[in-house]
Amino acid sequence: MKGALDRVKDVNSRTTLSPYTLPHLREFMLSLKNDNYSKKTLDNYARDLEIFSAFLFYIETSFKDITKLDIIEYKGFLRDQNYIPILHAFQKNEELTQEIINKSKSEISEKKKALYKGQLSDNSVNRMLSALRRYLTFLDDIDKEPPLPATAIKMIKAEKKEKQVAEFEELVKLLEYPTEFENDPIVSARNRAILELIFSTGMRISEVVSLDRDMIRIENNAIADSKIYVMGKGKKQRFVYLTERAIHYLNEYLKFRTDEYPAFFIPTKGTRKATENPYIVRISQNYIQMKIAEYRKRLGIIVPTSAHSLRHGFATYLAEEGANPAAIQRLLGHSSLQTTSRYVHASDKFAETAHREHHPLN
């Protein structure tokens, strides 16, 4: 599988589309790599900037000629169109036909929207604009005058939505659902262990997928320590802690693991048979999110719920039980307490109780 730098090299090797490719992009990616950005972050930057190149291809404007008006149009391109057909045409060095343009303007299914394969949320658009701004800053830093100053890239005003989290009882039912629903005993044990782990520790889904068996002290195929040392976002290291309940279900899953794969959570098929590299045999983030969505739908949970929602619920219900916000910040791996405050809010139930019990006219 090609990494971000390899893909950038492939793009820069083109000749017919050279007006639309970004100069010194490989050097920019190397600078990010030298600053110890994670592979996922590098991949995100490479993809986001390639989408900008595809946009230039779409409007037939070379990078050196872009204007502030083009940036305004780019925002609309990301928010209102399905950029995927245009990106594919750019990647394949194909002629941009009217059919492809029409396809990009057609309605996108809700399923594809949910998988972030077309129109983007305001936050996603801002992330892509931020990548472009960072790239323009880099050009200026290496004395290569960019066509626009980085300050010309203005973020869009994102709609502020209060994060919602399902009721505690609903989340518990979600954790338990794989045991009831999954017919395959290995899948049942694994999926239950994944959900219990997230809600026990507040780990990010990327951290769960990256978890290896040697990151947990295991003796006689059973967990012997409730602490896990994880490498989180921004390569920040921290301890997370397992509940006795989570340890039980992780051990139940370990009973099925007679293989030598290093990953803690592995698929039952797919990459296990498609590769000889044991280090890439691990469960995918998409699979976990898909299963959580399926369980939520079957349980009739109204509040949108994902792996991140379990992490959010972990923080919210710790706070409701009186946990110190600074401790929750450390458990979540946040650099700023302000970031944690977005998770640790008073739930609607908590707010209603406070109003009922403390309003002076009640």
PDB file of N, CA and C in Angstrom, residues 130-191:
ATOM      1  N   SER A 130      -7.648  24.483   5.858  1.00  0.00           N
ATOM      2  CA  SER A 130      -6.494  24.606   6.749  1.00  0.00           C
ATOM      3  C   SER A 130      -5.262  23.950   6.136  1.00  0.00           C
ATOM      4  N   ALA A 131      -5.457  22.810   5.460  1.00  0.00           N
ATOM      5  CA  ALA A 131      -4.340  22.135   4.789  1.00  0.00           C
ATOM      6  C   ALA A 131      -3.764  23.022   3.695  1.00  0.00           C
ATOM      7  N   LEU A 132      -4.643  23.663   2.930  1.00  0.00           N
ATOM      8  CA  LEU A 132      -4.182  24.558   1.866  1.00  0.00           C
ATOM      9  C   LEU A 132      -3.448  25.759   2.453  1.00  0.00           C
ATOM     10  N   ARG A 133      -3.965  26.314   3.523  1.00  0.00           N
ATOM     11  CA  ARG A 133      -3.316  27.461   4.170  1.00  0.00           C
ATOM     12  C   ARG A 133      -1.939  27.073   4.695  1.00  0.00           C
ATOM     13  N   ARG A 134      -1.842  25.891   5.284  1.00  0.00           N
ATOM     14  CA  ARG A 134      -0.547  25.425   5.802  1.00  0.00           C
ATOM     15  C   ARG A 134       0.455  25.259   4.658  1.00  0.00           C
ATOM     16  N   TYR A 135      -0.017  24.760   3.526  1.00  0.00           N
ATOM     17  CA  TYR A 135       0.852  24.569   2.359  1.00  0.00           C
ATOM     18  C   TYR A 135       1.346  25.917   1.829  1.00  0.00           C
ATOM     19  N   LEU A 136       0.460  26.909   1.733  1.00  0.00           N
ATOM     20  CA  LEU A 136       0.861  28.232   1.256  1.00  0.00           C
ATOM     21  C   LEU A 136       1.873  28.871   2.209  1.00  0.00           C
ATOM     22  N   THR A 137       1.692  28.659   3.495  1.00  0.00           N
ATOM     23  CA  THR A 137       2.655  29.160   4.488  1.00  0.00           C
ATOM     24  C   THR A 137       4.021  28.527   4.265  1.00  0.00           C
ATOM     25  N   PHE A 138       4.031  27.228   3.953  1.00  0.00           N
ATOM     26  CA  PHE A 138       5.286  26.521   3.698  1.00  0.00           C
ATOM     27  C   PHE A 138       6.011  27.129   2.503  1.00  0.00           C
ATOM     28  N   LEU A 139       5.276  27.406   1.422  1.00  0.00           N
ATOM     29  CA  LEU A 139       5.906  28.005   0.242  1.00  0.00           C
ATOM     30  C   LEU A 139       6.574  29.325   0.611  1.00  0.00           C
ATOM     31  N   ASP A 140       5.902  30.125   1.392  1.00  0.00           N
ATOM     32  CA  ASP A 140       6.464  31.407   1.823  1.00  0.00           C
ATOM     33  C   ASP A 140       7.705  31.193   2.688  1.00  0.00           C
ATOM     34  N   ASP A 141       7.670  30.168   3.541  1.00  0.00           N
ATOM     35  CA  ASP A 141       8.799  29.878   4.435  1.00  0.00           C
ATOM     36  C   ASP A 141      10.054  29.480   3.665  1.00  0.00           C
ATOM     37  N   ILE A 142       9.870  28.830   2.507  1.00  0.00           N
ATOM     38  CA  ILE A 142      11.039  28.396   1.725  1.00  0.00           C
ATOM     39  C   ILE A 142      11.352  29.390   0.596  1.00  0.00           C
ATOM     40  N   ASP A 143      10.796  30.603   0.727  1.00  0.00           N
ATOM     41  CA  ASP A 143      11.060  31.701  -0.221  1.00  0.00           C
ATOM     42  C   ASP A 143      10.580  31.400  -1.634  1.00  0.00           C
ATOM     43  N   LYS A 144       9.487  30.665  -1.729  1.00  0.00           N
ATOM     44  CA  LYS A 144       8.821  30.431  -3.008  1.00  0.00           C
ATOM     45  C   LYS A 144       7.476  31.153  -2.948  1.00  0.00           C
ATOM     46  N   GLU A 145       7.406  32.294  -3.593  1.00  0.00           N
ATOM     47  CA  GLU A 145       6.228  33.150  -3.426  1.00  0.00           C
ATOM     48  C   GLU A 145       4.955  32.442  -3.873  1.00  0.00           C
ATOM     49  N   PRO A 146       3.992  32.280  -2.980  1.00  0.00           N
ATOM     50  CA  PRO A 146       2.731  31.637  -3.352  1.00  0.00           C
ATOM     51  C   PRO A 146       1.852  32.610  -4.135  1.00  0.00           C
ATOM     52  N   PRO A 147       0.910  32.099  -4.934  1.00  0.00           N
ATOM     53  CA  PRO A 147       0.029  32.983  -5.697  1.00  0.00           C
ATOM     54  C   PRO A 147      -0.910  33.790  -4.813  1.00  0.00           C
ATOM     55  N   LEU A 148      -1.161  33.291  -3.610  1.00  0.00           N
ATOM     56  CA  LEU A 148      -1.987  33.985  -2.626  1.00  0.00           C
ATOM     57  C   LEU A 148      -1.310  33.878  -1.270  1.00  0.00           C
ATOM     58  N   PRO A 149      -1.437  34.891  -0.425  1.00  0.00           N
ATOM     59  CA  PRO A 149      -0.924  34.733   0.939  1.00  0.00           C
ATOM     60  C   PRO A 149      -1.797  33.749   1.709  1.00  0.00           C
ATOM     61  N   ALA A 150      -1.211  33.081   2.671  1.00  0.00           N
ATOM     62  CA  ALA A 150      -1.971  32.107   3.466  1.00  0.00           C
ATOM     63  C   ALA A 150      -3.156  32.768   4.158  1.00  0.00           C
ATOM     64  N   THR A 151      -3.012  34.044   4.494  1.00  0.00           N
ATOM     65  CA  THR A 151      -4.096  34.751   5.193  1.00  0.00           C
ATOM     66  C   THR A 151      -5.328  34.943   4.313  1.00  0.00           C
ATOM     67  N   ALA A 152      -5.182  34.716   3.006  1.00  0.00           N
ATOM     68  CA  ALA A 152      -6.331  34.849   2.097  1.00  0.00           C
ATOM     69  C   ALA A 152      -7.285  33.669   2.213  1.00  0.00           C
ATOM     70  N   ILE A 153      -6.831  32.597   2.851  1.00  0.00           N
ATOM     71  CA  ILE A 153      -7.679  31.411   3.016  1.00  0.00           C
ATOM     72  C   ILE A 153      -8.468  31.572   4.304  1.00  0.00           C
ATOM     73  N   LYS A 154      -9.714  31.950   4.169  1.00  0.00           N
ATOM     74  CA  LYS A 154     -10.581  32.169   5.328  1.00  0.00           C
ATOM     75  C   LYS A 154     -11.439  30.933   5.580  1.00  0.00           C
ATOM     76  N   MET A 155     -11.550  30.563   6.843  1.00  0.00           N
ATOM     77  CA  MET A 155     -12.407  29.436   7.202  1.00  0.00           C
ATOM     78  C   MET A 155     -13.879  29.827   7.031  1.00  0.00           C
ATOM     79  N   ILE A 156     -14.725  28.850   6.767  1.00  0.00           N
ATOM     80  CA  ILE A 156     -16.157  29.117   6.710  1.00  0.00           C
ATOM     81  C   ILE A 156     -16.725  29.075   8.127  1.00  0.00           C
ATOM     82  N   LYS A 157     -17.825  29.740   8.321  1.00  0.00           N
ATOM     83  CA  LYS A 157     -18.460  29.755   9.635  1.00  0.00           C
ATOM     84  C   LYS A 157     -19.224  28.455   9.814  1.00  0.00           C
ATOM     85  N   ALA A 158     -18.716  27.606  10.675  1.00  0.00           N
ATOM     86  CA  ALA A 158     -19.335  26.295  10.888  1.00  0.00           C
ATOM     87  C   ALA A 158     -20.486  26.420  11.871  1.00  0.00           C
ATOM     88  N   GLU A 159     -21.545  25.690  11.576  1.00  0.00           N
ATOM     89  CA  GLU A 159     -22.688  25.671  12.486  1.00  0.00           C
ATOM     90  C   GLU A 159     -22.287  24.988  13.782  1.00  0.00           C
ATOM     91  N   LYS A 160     -22.541  25.648  14.892  1.00  0.00           N
ATOM     92  CA  LYS A 160     -22.189  25.076  16.187  1.00  0.00           C
ATOM     93  C   LYS A 160     -23.315  24.187  16.681  1.00  0.00           C
ATOM     94  N   LYS A 161     -22.992  22.928  16.847  1.00  0.00           N
ATOM     95  CA  LYS A 161     -23.983  21.973  17.337  1.00  0.00           C
ATOM     96  C   LYS A 161     -23.503  21.387  18.656  1.00  0.00           C
ATOM     97  N   GLU A 162     -24.367  21.405  19.635  1.00  0.00           N
ATOM     98  CA  GLU A 162     -23.996  20.786  20.908  1.00  0.00           C
ATOM     99  C   GLU A 162     -23.924  19.280  20.718  1.00  0.00           C
ATOM    100  N   LYS A 163     -22.826  18.717  21.163  1.00  0.00           N
ATOM    101  CA  LYS A 163     -22.664  17.273  21.038  1.00  0.00           C
ATOM    102  C   LYS A 163     -23.699  16.565  21.901  1.00  0.00           C
ATOM    103  N   GLN A 164     -24.339  15.578  21.319  1.00  0.00           N
ATOM    104  CA  GLN A 164     -25.343  14.808  22.036  1.00  0.00           C
ATOM    105  C   GLN A 164     -24.785  13.419  22.340  1.00  0.00           C
ATOM    106  N   VAL A 165     -25.207  12.871  23.423  1.00  0.00           N
ATOM    107  CA  VAL A 165     -24.787  11.522  23.782  1.00  0.00           C
ATOM    108  C   VAL A 165     -26.019  10.752  24.231  1.00  0.00           C
ATOM    109  N   ALA A 166     -26.090   9.493  23.839  1.00  0.00           N
ATOM    110  CA  ALA A 166     -27.242   8.669  24.204  1.00  0.00           C
ATOM    111  C   ALA A 166     -27.311   8.490  25.718  1.00  0.00           C
ATOM    112  N   GLU A 167     -28.485   8.131  26.198  1.00  0.00           N
ATOM    113  CA  GLU A 167     -28.655   7.852  27.627  1.00  0.00           C
ATOM    114  C   GLU A 167     -27.727   6.707  28.040  1.00  0.00           C
ATOM    115  N   PHE A 168     -27.311   6.739  29.291  1.00  0.00           N
ATOM    116  CA  PHE A 168     -26.385   5.721  29.803  1.00  0.00           C
ATOM    117  C   PHE A 168     -26.931   4.315  29.574  1.00  0.00           C
ATOM    118  N   GLU A 169     -28.219   4.113  29.854  1.00  0.00           N
ATOM    119  CA  GLU A 169     -28.828   2.784  29.699  1.00  0.00           C
ATOM    120  C   GLU A 169     -28.788   2.335  28.236  1.00  0.00           C
ATOM    121  N   GLU A 170     -28.943   3.282  27.311  1.00  0.00           N
ATOM    122  CA  GLU A 170     -28.889   2.943  25.885  1.00  0.00           C
ATOM    123  C   GLU A 170     -27.479   2.529  25.478  1.00  0.00           C
ATOM    124  N   LEU A 171     -26.479   3.232  26.006  1.00  0.00           N
ATOM    125  CA  LEU A 171     -25.095   2.884  25.684  1.00  0.00           C
ATOM    126  C   LEU A 171     -24.741   1.501  26.229  1.00  0.00           C
ATOM    127  N   VAL A 172     -25.228   1.177  27.410  1.00  0.00           N
ATOM    128  CA  VAL A 172     -24.972  -0.149  27.984  1.00  0.00           C
ATOM    129  C   VAL A 172     -25.590  -1.229  27.096  1.00  0.00           C
ATOM    130  N   LYS A 173     -26.804  -0.993  26.609  1.00  0.00           N
ATOM    131  CA  LYS A 173     -27.445  -1.954  25.699  1.00  0.00           C
ATOM    132  C   LYS A 173     -26.633  -2.114  24.418  1.00  0.00           C
ATOM    133  N   LEU A 174     -26.060  -1.007  23.944  1.00  0.00           N
ATOM    134  CA  LEU A 174     -25.228  -1.058  22.748  1.00  0.00           C
ATOM    135  C   LEU A 174     -23.992  -1.917  22.984  1.00  0.00           C
ATOM    136  N   LEU A 175     -23.345  -1.740  24.135  1.00  0.00           N
ATOM    137  CA  LEU A 175     -22.158  -2.537  24.466  1.00  0.00           C
ATOM    138  C   LEU A 175     -22.490  -4.022  24.484  1.00  0.00           C
ATOM    139  N   GLU A 176     -23.672  -4.358  24.964  1.00  0.00           N
ATOM    140  CA  GLU A 176     -24.059  -5.760  25.158  1.00  0.00           C
ATOM    141  C   GLU A 176     -24.631  -6.408  23.900  1.00  0.00           C
ATOM    142  N   TYR A 177     -24.954  -5.599  22.899  1.00  0.00           N
ATOM    143  CA  TYR A 177     -25.705  -6.121  21.758  1.00  0.00           C
ATOM    144  C   TYR A 177     -24.960  -7.169  20.930  1.00  0.00           C
ATOM    145  N   PRO A 178     -23.633  -7.062  20.726  1.00  0.00           N
ATOM    146  CA  PRO A 178     -22.955  -8.100  19.940  1.00  0.00           C
ATOM    147  C   PRO A 178     -23.172  -9.505  20.488  1.00  0.00           C
ATOM    148  N   THR A 179     -23.234  -9.643  21.812  1.00  0.00           N
ATOM    149  CA  THR A 179     -23.454 -10.956  22.427  1.00  0.00           C
ATOM    150  C   THR A 179     -24.804 -11.522  22.017  1.00  0.00           C
ATOM    151  N   GLU A 180     -25.780 -10.657  21.893  1.00  0.00           N
ATOM    152  CA  GLU A 180     -27.140 -11.085  21.535  1.00  0.00           C
ATOM    153  C   GLU A 180     -27.309 -11.274  20.029  1.00  0.00           C
ATOM    154  N   PHE A 181     -26.666 -10.415  19.240  1.00  0.00           N
ATOM    155  CA  PHE A 181     -26.960 -10.336  17.811  1.00  0.00           C
ATOM    156  C   PHE A 181     -26.060 -11.199  16.933  1.00  0.00           C
ATOM    157  N   GLU A 182     -24.766 -11.226  17.215  1.00  0.00           N
ATOM    158  CA  GLU A 182     -23.815 -11.903  16.330  1.00  0.00           C
ATOM    159  C   GLU A 182     -23.875 -13.417  16.511  1.00  0.00           C
ATOM    160  N   ASN A 183     -24.015 -14.132  15.393  1.00  0.00           N
ATOM    161  CA  ASN A 183     -24.101 -15.593  15.446  1.00  0.00           C
ATOM    162  C   ASN A 183     -22.729 -16.252  15.567  1.00  0.00           C
ATOM    163  N   ASP A 184     -21.730 -15.659  14.926  1.00  0.00           N
ATOM    164  CA  ASP A 184     -20.374 -16.203  14.988  1.00  0.00           C
ATOM    165  C   ASP A 184     -19.796 -15.899  16.372  1.00  0.00           C
ATOM    166  N   PRO A 185     -19.418 -16.913  17.150  1.00  0.00           N
ATOM    167  CA  PRO A 185     -18.932 -16.665  18.520  1.00  0.00           C
ATOM    168  C   PRO A 185     -17.662 -15.817  18.570  1.00  0.00           C
ATOM    169  N   ILE A 186     -16.793 -15.938  17.562  1.00  0.00           N
ATOM    170  CA  ILE A 186     -15.569 -15.127  17.548  1.00  0.00           C
ATOM    171  C   ILE A 186     -15.912 -13.664  17.292  1.00  0.00           C
ATOM    172  N   VAL A 187     -16.771 -13.424  16.304  1.00  0.00           N
ATOM    173  CA  VAL A 187     -17.199 -12.053  15.991  1.00  0.00           C
ATOM    174  C   VAL A 187     -17.927 -11.445  17.186  1.00  0.00           C
ATOM    175  N   SER A 188     -18.776 -12.229  17.819  1.00  0.00           N
ATOM    176  CA  SER A 188     -19.523 -11.764  18.987  1.00  0.00           C
ATOM    177  C   SER A 188     -18.579 -11.341  20.105  1.00  0.00           C
ATOM    178  N   ALA A 189     -17.607 -12.197  20.418  1.00  0.00           N
ATOM    179  CA  ALA A 189     -16.656 -11.899  21.501  1.00  0.00           C
ATOM    180  C   ALA A 189     -15.781 -10.700  21.155  1.00  0.00           C
ATOM    181  N   ARG A 190     -15.324 -10.651  19.907  1.00  0.00           N
ATOM    182  CA  ARG A 190     -14.445  -9.546  19.488  1.00  0.00           C
ATOM    183  C   ARG A 190     -15.175  -8.203  19.515  1.00  0.00           C
ATOM    184  N   ASN A 191     -16.362  -8.149  18.916  1.00  0.00           N
ATOM    185  CA  ASN A 191     -17.083  -6.879  18.845  1.00  0.00           C
ATOM    186  C   ASN A 191     -17.519  -6.397  20.226  1.00  0.00           C
TER     187      ASN A 191
END
